[in-house]
Coordinates of C-alpha atoms in Angstrom, one line a residue:
X859 CA 103.8 207.5 -91.1
X860 CA 104.3 206.7 -94.7
X861 CA 102.4 203.5 -95.9
X862 CA 102.7 203.2 -99.7
X863 CA 100.4 200.6 -101.2
X864 CA 100.2 199.0 -104.7
X865 CA 97.5 197.0 -106.5
X866 CA 99.5 194.0 -105.7
X867 CA 99.4 194.5 -101.8
X868 CA 96.0 192.7 -101.8
X869 CA 97.3 189.7 -103.5
X870 CA 97.6 186.8 -101.4
X871 CA 98.5 183.0 -101.8
X872 CA 95.4 181.1 -102.9
X873 CA 95.2 178.7 -100.2
X874 CA 96.5 179.7 -96.6
X875 CA 97.6 176.3 -95.3
X876 CA 99.1 177.7 -92.2
X877 CA 95.8 178.9 -90.7
X878 CA 95.0 177.7 -87.2
X879 CA 92.4 178.0 -84.5
X880 CA 92.7 176.6 -81.1
X881 CA 90.6 174.7 -78.5
X882 CA 91.4 173.7 -75.1
X883 CA 91.3 170.3 -73.5
X884 CA 89.8 169.3 -70.0
X885 CA 93.4 170.0 -68.5
X886 CA 94.1 173.2 -70.1
X887 CA 96.3 171.9 -73.0
X888 CA 95.8 174.1 -76.1
X889 CA 95.4 172.4 -79.3
X890 CA 96.1 174.3 -82.5
X891 CA 93.8 172.9 -85.5
X892 CA 94.7 173.7 -88.9
X893 CA 91.8 175.2 -90.8
X894 CA 92.5 176.0 -94.5
X895 CA 89.8 175.8 -97.0
X896 CA 91.0 172.8 -99.0
X897 CA 92.3 169.4 -98.4
X898 CA 94.6 167.7 -100.9
X899 CA 95.5 164.5 -99.0
X900 CA 94.0 162.0 -96.6
X901 CA 97.2 162.2 -94.4
X902 CA 97.2 164.0 -91.1
X903 CA 99.9 165.3 -88.7
X904 CA 100.0 165.6 -85.0
X905 CA 102.6 167.1 -82.8
X906 CA 103.3 168.2 -79.3
X907 CA 105.5 171.0 -78.6
X908 CA 106.9 172.3 -75.2
X909 CA 107.7 175.8 -75.9
X910 CA 109.7 176.6 -72.6
X911 CA 111.5 173.2 -72.3
X912 CA 114.8 172.6 -74.0
X913 CA 118.5 173.2 -73.5
X914 CA 117.8 176.5 -71.8
X915 CA 116.4 174.3 -68.9
X916 CA 119.5 172.3 -68.5
X917 CA 121.0 172.2 -65.0
X918 CA 124.3 174.3 -65.1
X919 CA 126.4 171.1 -64.1
X920 CA 124.4 169.0 -66.4
X921 CA 124.4 170.7 -69.7
X922 CA 123.0 168.4 -72.5
X923 CA 120.3 166.8 -70.2
X924 CA 117.4 168.0 -72.4
X925 CA 119.1 166.6 -75.7
X926 CA 119.9 163.3 -73.9
X927 CA 116.4 163.0 -72.7
X928 CA 115.2 163.3 -76.4
X929 CA 117.4 160.2 -77.2
X930 CA 116.1 158.1 -74.4
X931 CA 112.4 158.9 -75.1
X932 CA 112.3 156.6 -78.2
X933 CA 113.6 153.6 -76.4
X934 CA 110.5 152.7 -74.9
X935 CA 107.5 153.3 -72.7
X936 CA 105.2 151.9 -70.2
X937 CA 102.8 150.4 -72.8
X938 CA 105.5 149.9 -75.6
X939 CA 108.6 148.7 -73.8
X940 CA 111.1 148.8 -77.0
X941 CA 111.7 151.3 -79.9
X942 CA 110.1 148.6 -82.3
X943 CA 107.0 148.1 -80.3
X944 CA 106.5 151.8 -79.9
X945 CA 106.8 152.9 -83.6
X946 CA 105.3 149.7 -85.0
X947 CA 101.6 150.8 -85.0
X948 CA 102.6 153.8 -86.8
X949 CA 104.7 152.3 -89.3
X950 CA 102.4 149.4 -90.3
X951 CA 99.8 152.1 -91.1
X952 CA 102.0 153.9 -93.4
X953 CA 103.1 156.5 -91.1
X954 CA 106.2 158.1 -89.6
X955 CA 107.1 159.3 -86.2
X956 CA 109.9 161.7 -85.1
X957 CA 111.4 163.6 -82.2
X958 CA 113.4 166.7 -82.5
X959 CA 114.8 169.3 -80.1
X960 CA 116.1 172.9 -80.1
X961 CA 117.6 175.4 -77.7
X962 CA 114.2 176.5 -76.4
X963 CA 111.7 173.8 -77.2
X964 CA 111.0 170.3 -78.1
X965 CA 108.8 169.1 -81.0
X966 CA 107.2 165.5 -81.1
X967 CA 105.5 164.5 -84.3
X968 CA 103.5 161.6 -85.4
X969 CA 103.0 162.3 -89.2
X970 CA 101.5 161.2 -92.3
X971 CA 99.0 158.9 -91.1
X972 CA 95.7 158.3 -92.9
X973 CA 92.9 160.1 -91.6
X974 CA 91.3 157.1 -89.9
X975 CA 94.4 156.6 -87.5
X976 CA 94.2 159.7 -85.5
X977 CA 93.9 157.6 -82.3
X978 CA 97.2 155.7 -83.2
X979 CA 98.9 159.0 -83.7
X980 CA 97.7 160.3 -80.3
X981 CA 98.5 157.2 -78.5
X982 CA 102.1 157.1 -79.8
X983 CA 102.5 160.7 -79.1
X984 CA 101.2 160.6 -75.6
X985 CA 103.4 157.4 -74.8
X986 CA 106.4 159.2 -76.0
X987 CA 106.0 162.4 -74.0
X988 CA 104.1 161.2 -70.9
X989 CA 105.3 157.5 -70.0
X990 CA 109.0 157.0 -71.1
X991 CA 110.7 154.1 -69.3
X992 CA 114.0 155.7 -68.9
X993 CA 115.9 152.6 -68.1
X994 CA 119.6 152.8 -66.8
X995 CA 120.5 150.3 -69.7
X996 CA 119.0 152.6 -72.3
X997 CA 120.9 155.7 -70.9
X998 CA 124.3 153.8 -71.0
X999 CA 123.4 152.8 -74.7
X1000 CA 122.4 156.3 -75.7
X1001 CA 125.6 157.8 -74.2
X1002 CA 127.8 156.4 -76.9
X1003 CA 125.6 157.5 -79.6
X1004 CA 125.5 161.2 -78.2
X1005 CA 129.3 161.3 -77.8
X1006 CA 129.6 160.2 -81.5
X1007 CA 127.0 163.2 -82.3
X1008 CA 129.2 165.6 -80.4
X1009 CA 132.3 164.2 -82.1
X1010 CA 130.8 164.8 -85.5
X1011 CA 130.1 168.4 -84.5
X1012 CA 133.4 169.0 -83.3
X1013 CA 134.7 167.9 -86.7
X1014 CA 132.9 170.7 -88.5
X1015 CA 134.7 173.9 -88.2
X1016 CA 131.5 176.2 -88.7
X1017 CA 129.7 174.5 -85.9
X1018 CA 132.5 174.8 -83.6
X1019 CA 132.8 178.4 -84.5
X1020 CA 129.2 178.9 -83.9
X1021 CA 129.5 177.5 -80.3
X1022 CA 132.3 179.8 -79.6
X1023 CA 130.6 183.0 -80.8
X1024 CA 127.4 182.2 -79.1
X1025 CA 129.3 181.7 -75.9
X1026 CA 131.1 184.9 -76.3
X1027 CA 127.7 186.8 -77.0
X1028 CA 125.5 185.3 -74.4
X1029 CA 127.8 185.0 -71.4
X1030 CA 125.9 183.7 -68.4
X1031 CA 122.6 183.1 -70.0
X1032 CA 121.9 179.4 -70.9
X1033 CA 121.6 180.3 -74.7
X1034 CA 125.4 180.2 -74.6
X1035 CA 125.8 176.5 -74.2
X1036 CA 125.9 173.7 -76.8
X1037 CA 122.5 171.9 -76.5
X1038 CA 124.6 168.5 -76.8
X1039 CA 126.5 169.5 -73.7
X1040 CA 130.3 168.6 -73.1
X1041 CA 132.1 165.4 -73.2
X1042 CA 132.2 165.5 -69.4
X1043 CA 128.6 166.5 -68.8
X1044 CA 127.2 163.7 -71.1
X1045 CA 129.2 161.1 -69.3
X1046 CA 127.7 162.3 -65.9
X1047 CA 124.0 162.3 -66.9
X1048 CA 122.4 159.4 -65.2
X1049 CA 118.9 157.7 -65.6
X1050 CA 117.9 159.5 -62.3
X1051 CA 118.7 163.0 -63.8
X1052 CA 116.5 162.1 -66.8
X1053 CA 113.8 161.0 -64.6
X1054 CA 113.8 164.3 -62.6
X1055 CA 114.0 166.3 -65.8
X1056 CA 110.9 164.4 -67.1
X1057 CA 108.9 165.0 -63.8
X1058 CA 109.7 168.5 -63.6
X1059 CA 109.1 169.7 -67.2
X1060 CA 106.8 167.0 -69.0
X1061 CA 103.2 167.8 -68.1
X1062 CA 100.2 169.4 -69.4
X1063 CA 101.2 172.8 -67.9
X1064 CA 104.0 172.9 -70.7
X1065 CA 102.7 171.3 -73.8
X1066 CA 100.7 172.4 -76.7
X1067 CA 99.4 170.3 -79.5
X1068 CA 99.2 171.1 -83.3
X1069 CA 96.9 169.0 -85.2
X1070 CA 96.7 169.4 -89.0
X1071 CA 96.1 167.8 -92.4
X1072 CA 93.2 165.5 -92.7
X1073 CA 93.0 164.9 -89.0
X1074 CA 91.7 168.5 -88.5
X1075 CA 88.7 167.6 -90.5
X1076 CA 87.6 164.8 -88.2
X1077 CA 84.5 165.7 -86.2
X1078 CA 85.8 163.8 -83.3
X1079 CA 89.3 165.2 -83.1
X1080 CA 88.6 167.0 -79.8
X1081 CA 87.3 163.9 -78.2
X1082 CA 90.0 161.8 -79.4
X1083 CA 92.8 164.2 -78.4
X1084 CA 91.0 164.8 -75.1
X1085 CA 90.7 161.0 -74.2
X1086 CA 94.6 160.6 -74.6
X1087 CA 95.9 163.9 -73.2
X1088 CA 93.0 165.5 -71.0
X1089 CA 94.0 163.8 -67.9
X1090 CA 97.8 164.1 -68.1
X1091 CA 99.0 165.8 -64.9
X1092 CA 99.0 169.5 -64.5
X1093 CA 102.1 171.5 -62.9
X1094 CA 103.1 174.9 -62.9
X1095 CA 104.3 176.1 -66.3
X1096 CA 108.1 176.2 -66.8
X1097 CA 109.8 179.6 -66.2
X1098 CA 112.2 181.0 -68.7
X1099 CA 115.7 181.8 -67.5
X1100 CA 116.2 185.2 -65.9
X1101 CA 115.9 187.7 -68.7
X1102 CA 118.2 190.0 -66.7
X1103 CA 121.1 187.6 -67.6
X1104 CA 120.6 188.4 -71.4
X1105 CA 123.4 190.9 -72.5
X1106 CA 121.0 193.2 -74.3
X1107 CA 122.9 195.7 -76.3
X1108 CA 126.1 194.2 -75.7
X1109 CA 129.1 196.0 -77.5
X1110 CA 132.7 195.1 -78.0
X1111 CA 134.6 192.5 -80.0
X1112 CA 136.2 189.2 -79.9
X1113 CA 138.6 187.4 -82.1
X1114 CA 138.1 183.6 -82.4
X1115 CA 140.6 181.2 -83.9
X1116 CA 138.9 178.2 -85.2
X1117 CA 140.6 175.8 -87.5
X1118 CA 138.6 173.9 -90.0
X1119 CA 136.3 176.8 -91.3
X1120 CA 138.7 177.1 -94.2
X1121 CA 137.7 180.8 -94.5
X1122 CA 137.6 183.9 -92.4
X1123 CA 134.5 185.7 -91.6
X1124 CA 133.2 188.6 -89.6
X1125 CA 129.8 188.9 -87.6
X1126 CA 128.0 192.0 -86.3
X1127 CA 125.5 191.1 -83.8
X1128 CA 122.8 193.2 -82.1
X1129 CA 121.0 191.5 -79.3
X1130 CA 117.8 193.6 -78.7
X1131 CA 114.8 193.1 -76.3
X1132 CA 111.8 191.0 -77.5
X1133 CA 110.2 192.5 -80.5
X1134 CA 106.6 192.7 -81.6
X1135 CA 105.2 190.7 -84.6
X1136 CA 105.0 194.2 -86.5
X1137 CA 108.7 194.9 -85.7
X1138 CA 109.7 191.3 -86.8
X1139 CA 108.0 192.1 -90.3
X1140 CA 109.8 195.5 -90.5
X1141 CA 113.2 193.7 -89.5
X1142 CA 112.5 190.8 -92.1
X1143 CA 111.9 193.3 -94.8
X1144 CA 115.2 195.3 -94.0
X1145 CA 117.2 192.0 -94.0
X1146 CA 115.6 191.0 -97.4
X1147 CA 116.1 194.4 -99.0
X1148 CA 119.8 194.5 -98.0
X1149 CA 120.7 190.9 -98.8
X1150 CA 118.0 188.8 -100.3
X1151 CA 119.3 187.8 -103.8
X1152 CA 122.2 189.2 -105.8
X1153 CA 120.4 192.2 -106.8
X1154 CA 119.9 193.4 -103.3
X1155 CA 121.5 196.5 -101.9
X1156 CA 124.2 195.3 -99.8
X1157 CA 125.2 192.4 -102.4
X1158 CA 125.4 194.9 -105.0
X1159 CA 127.8 197.1 -103.0
X1160 CA 129.9 194.2 -101.9
X1161 CA 130.2 192.3 -105.1
X1162 CA 129.9 194.7 -108.0
X1163 CA 131.6 197.6 -106.3
X1164 CA 134.2 195.9 -104.2
X1165 CA 134.4 192.5 -105.5
X1166 CA 133.8 191.0 -102.0
X1167 CA 131.2 188.3 -100.8
X1168 CA 129.5 185.5 -102.6
X1169 CA 126.5 184.3 -100.4
X1170 CA 123.3 186.1 -100.2
X1171 CA 121.0 186.4 -97.1
X1172 CA 123.9 188.0 -95.0
X1173 CA 121.5 189.9 -92.8
X1174 CA 119.3 187.7 -90.7
X1175 CA 117.3 187.8 -87.5
X1176 CA 116.4 185.1 -84.8
X1177 CA 113.4 185.5 -82.6
X1178 CA 114.0 184.0 -79.1
X1179 CA 111.7 183.9 -76.1
X1180 CA 113.0 187.1 -74.5
X1181 CA 114.9 188.7 -77.3
X1182 CA 115.8 189.0 -80.9
X1183 CA 119.2 188.6 -82.3
X1184 CA 120.1 190.6 -85.7
X1185 CA 123.2 189.5 -87.5
X1186 CA 125.2 190.8 -90.5
X1187 CA 127.5 187.9 -91.5
X1188 CA 130.2 188.4 -94.2
X1189 CA 132.8 185.5 -95.2
X1190 CA 135.8 187.2 -96.5
X1191 CA 139.4 187.5 -95.8
X1192 CA 140.5 189.1 -92.5
X1193 CA 142.2 192.0 -94.6
X1194 CA 138.8 193.1 -95.7
X1195 CA 137.0 193.3 -92.4
X1196 CA 137.3 197.0 -91.9
X1197 CA 136.1 197.7 -95.5
X1198 CA 133.2 195.3 -95.0
X1199 CA 131.9 197.3 -92.1
X1200 CA 132.4 200.6 -93.9
X1201 CA 130.4 199.3 -96.8
X1202 CA 127.6 197.9 -94.5
X1203 CA 127.3 201.2 -92.6
X1204 CA 127.2 203.2 -95.9
X1205 CA 124.5 201.1 -97.4
X1206 CA 122.3 201.5 -94.2
X1207 CA 123.0 205.2 -94.3
X1208 CA 121.9 205.6 -98.0
X1209 CA 118.8 203.4 -97.5
X1210 CA 115.7 205.6 -98.2
X1211 CA 111.9 205.3 -98.6
X1212 CA 112.2 204.8 -102.3
X1213 CA 114.5 201.8 -102.0
X1214 CA 112.4 200.2 -99.4
X1215 CA 109.4 200.7 -101.3
X1216 CA 110.9 199.4 -104.4
X1217 CA 111.8 196.1 -102.7
X1218 CA 108.4 195.9 -101.2
X1219 CA 106.8 196.1 -104.6
X1220 CA 109.3 193.5 -105.9
X1221 CA 108.4 191.2 -103.2
X1222 CA 104.6 191.5 -104.1
X1223 CA 105.5 190.7 -107.7
X1224 CA 107.3 187.7 -106.7
X1225 CA 104.5 186.5 -104.6
X1226 CA 102.0 187.1 -107.4
X1227 CA 104.4 185.1 -110.0
X1228 CA 104.2 182.2 -107.5
X1229 CA 100.4 182.2 -107.4
X1230 CA 100.1 181.7 -111.3
X1231 CA 102.4 178.7 -111.4
X1232 CA 100.6 175.6 -112.9
X1233 CA 101.3 174.0 -109.4
X1234 CA 100.1 176.9 -107.3
X1235 CA 97.0 174.9 -106.3
X1236 CA 98.6 171.9 -105.0
X1237 CA 102.1 173.2 -104.0
X1238 CA 101.4 174.4 -100.5
X1239 CA 100.8 171.1 -98.7
X1240 CA 97.7 170.8 -96.6
X1241 CA 99.8 170.0 -93.5
X1242 CA 102.9 172.1 -94.4
X1243 CA 104.8 173.7 -91.5
X1244 CA 107.2 175.7 -93.7
X1245 CA 106.4 178.9 -91.7
X1246 CA 108.2 177.2 -88.6
X1247 CA 105.1 177.2 -86.4
X1248 CA 106.9 176.0 -83.5
X1249 CA 109.2 178.7 -83.5
X1250 CA 106.3 181.2 -84.0
X1251 CA 104.5 179.7 -80.9
X1252 CA 107.8 180.3 -78.9
X1253 CA 108.3 183.8 -80.1
X1254 CA 104.8 185.2 -80.2
X1255 CA 102.4 182.8 -78.5
X1256 CA 100.4 181.7 -81.5
X1257 CA 101.1 180.2 -85.2
X1258 CA 101.0 183.0 -87.7
X1259 CA 99.1 182.4 -90.9
X1260 CA 100.5 183.0 -94.4
X1261 CA 97.9 185.5 -95.1
X1262 CA 98.5 187.2 -91.8
X1263 CA 102.2 187.5 -92.3
X1264 CA 101.5 188.8 -95.9
X1265 CA 99.1 191.5 -94.7
X1266 CA 101.5 192.5 -92.1
X1267 CA 104.4 192.8 -94.5
X1268 CA 102.4 194.6 -97.0
X1269 CA 101.3 197.1 -94.0
X1270 CA 104.7 197.8 -92.8
X1271 CA 105.6 201.3 -93.4
X1272 CA 108.8 202.5 -95.0
X1273 CA 109.4 204.6 -92.0
X1274 CA 109.3 201.6 -89.8
X1275 CA 111.9 199.7 -91.8
X1276 CA 114.1 202.8 -91.8
X1277 CA 113.9 203.0 -88.1
X1278 CA 115.3 199.6 -88.0
X1279 CA 118.1 200.7 -90.2
X1280 CA 118.8 203.6 -88.1
X1281 CA 118.9 201.5 -84.9
X1282 CA 121.7 199.3 -86.4
X1283 CA 123.6 202.5 -87.3
X1284 CA 123.2 204.1 -83.8
X1285 CA 123.8 201.1 -81.6
X1286 CA 127.2 199.5 -81.7
X1287 CA 127.1 195.8 -82.4
X1288 CA 129.1 192.9 -80.7
X1289 CA 131.7 192.0 -83.4
X1290 CA 133.1 188.5 -83.8
X1291 CA 136.1 188.0 -86.0
X1292 CA 136.5 184.3 -87.0
X1293 CA 139.8 183.3 -88.3
X1294 CA 140.6 180.0 -89.7

């Protein structure tokens, strides 16, 4: 194995704001506590995530239940029966609260509260996830809001195209569905459906907490969180959808006619089994070497040699609970589709150790330049989550620190990166041609 080092490989960002340790509450809830060396603010952040709960848990005949549930949660709880009453304790103390959902998880945040108001953040968060009222009148009111949200998405050609190619790729797996649901399924969802969803999935067995910023420095952080969350009911952890439904290694092609995108594009999709953290670092380095910036290998070939392509970051990967999706996406006229594929394969085939090593060294130099910026000491926020911590907990089971990611990236061998390049060459992708 070839691992080439430079003097810059030991250079890391000055402060690792994404470092976390965990403790366990009385009922087994894991709490990830941020532990960097500095604090630049008296604001704290507290969030609850449910890594296995989201659109992938929607009943087949009720797509959109999980997203609908997100809307109703903020309408009121047992203790705070209205939206205004629920968020007033946070807002009057200068804080904000938010609720967000994704295909495979939920995230609830009570953010930017001064250090002395940890109990306020914990109470608001617990009320939202544990004691929502889910009244029929609230369900009826939110139905119109969600239908408008769906209509907005339908008016965007790229969003509709994304629905269609994910449906074509994932087949019978729940990842194929639009998390909002369909117009028919949205109209069919009742308060009883949402109560059943809450009872089945919202409990201590499915939740993890993230505590950061100034809150993490409080000596009573454990006791405050255990007081609010430690007695929450415990049930069996939610199971992920049957992994055998994932079309790993799917080949073939599909043409999708989708008006409103205003340009044609072609996507090459490789759905591979769940990868390790080390593999993810190698894939990310390959993707960046190929298409991160106008001077990257693929961009130079497309633009300078053939006059094709404008955007960068054409190669990306998504790390899902049971799989990894690698994509090469190129917006260009349909007349150039075959040429684009030929160029991509040629660049992969010509990629060698010297090119990978050159990119790795460039990345280290860029990292070093960022550290000598006059704002380097204060730019990384004390409570920053710019490393997508919830996504990492879903994919790997723990939040990855900046320094950990940098060390792994620096230690990735050129051979490891080239193995993934060879994988893309040796395995036929699922090809989606999007036509406006």
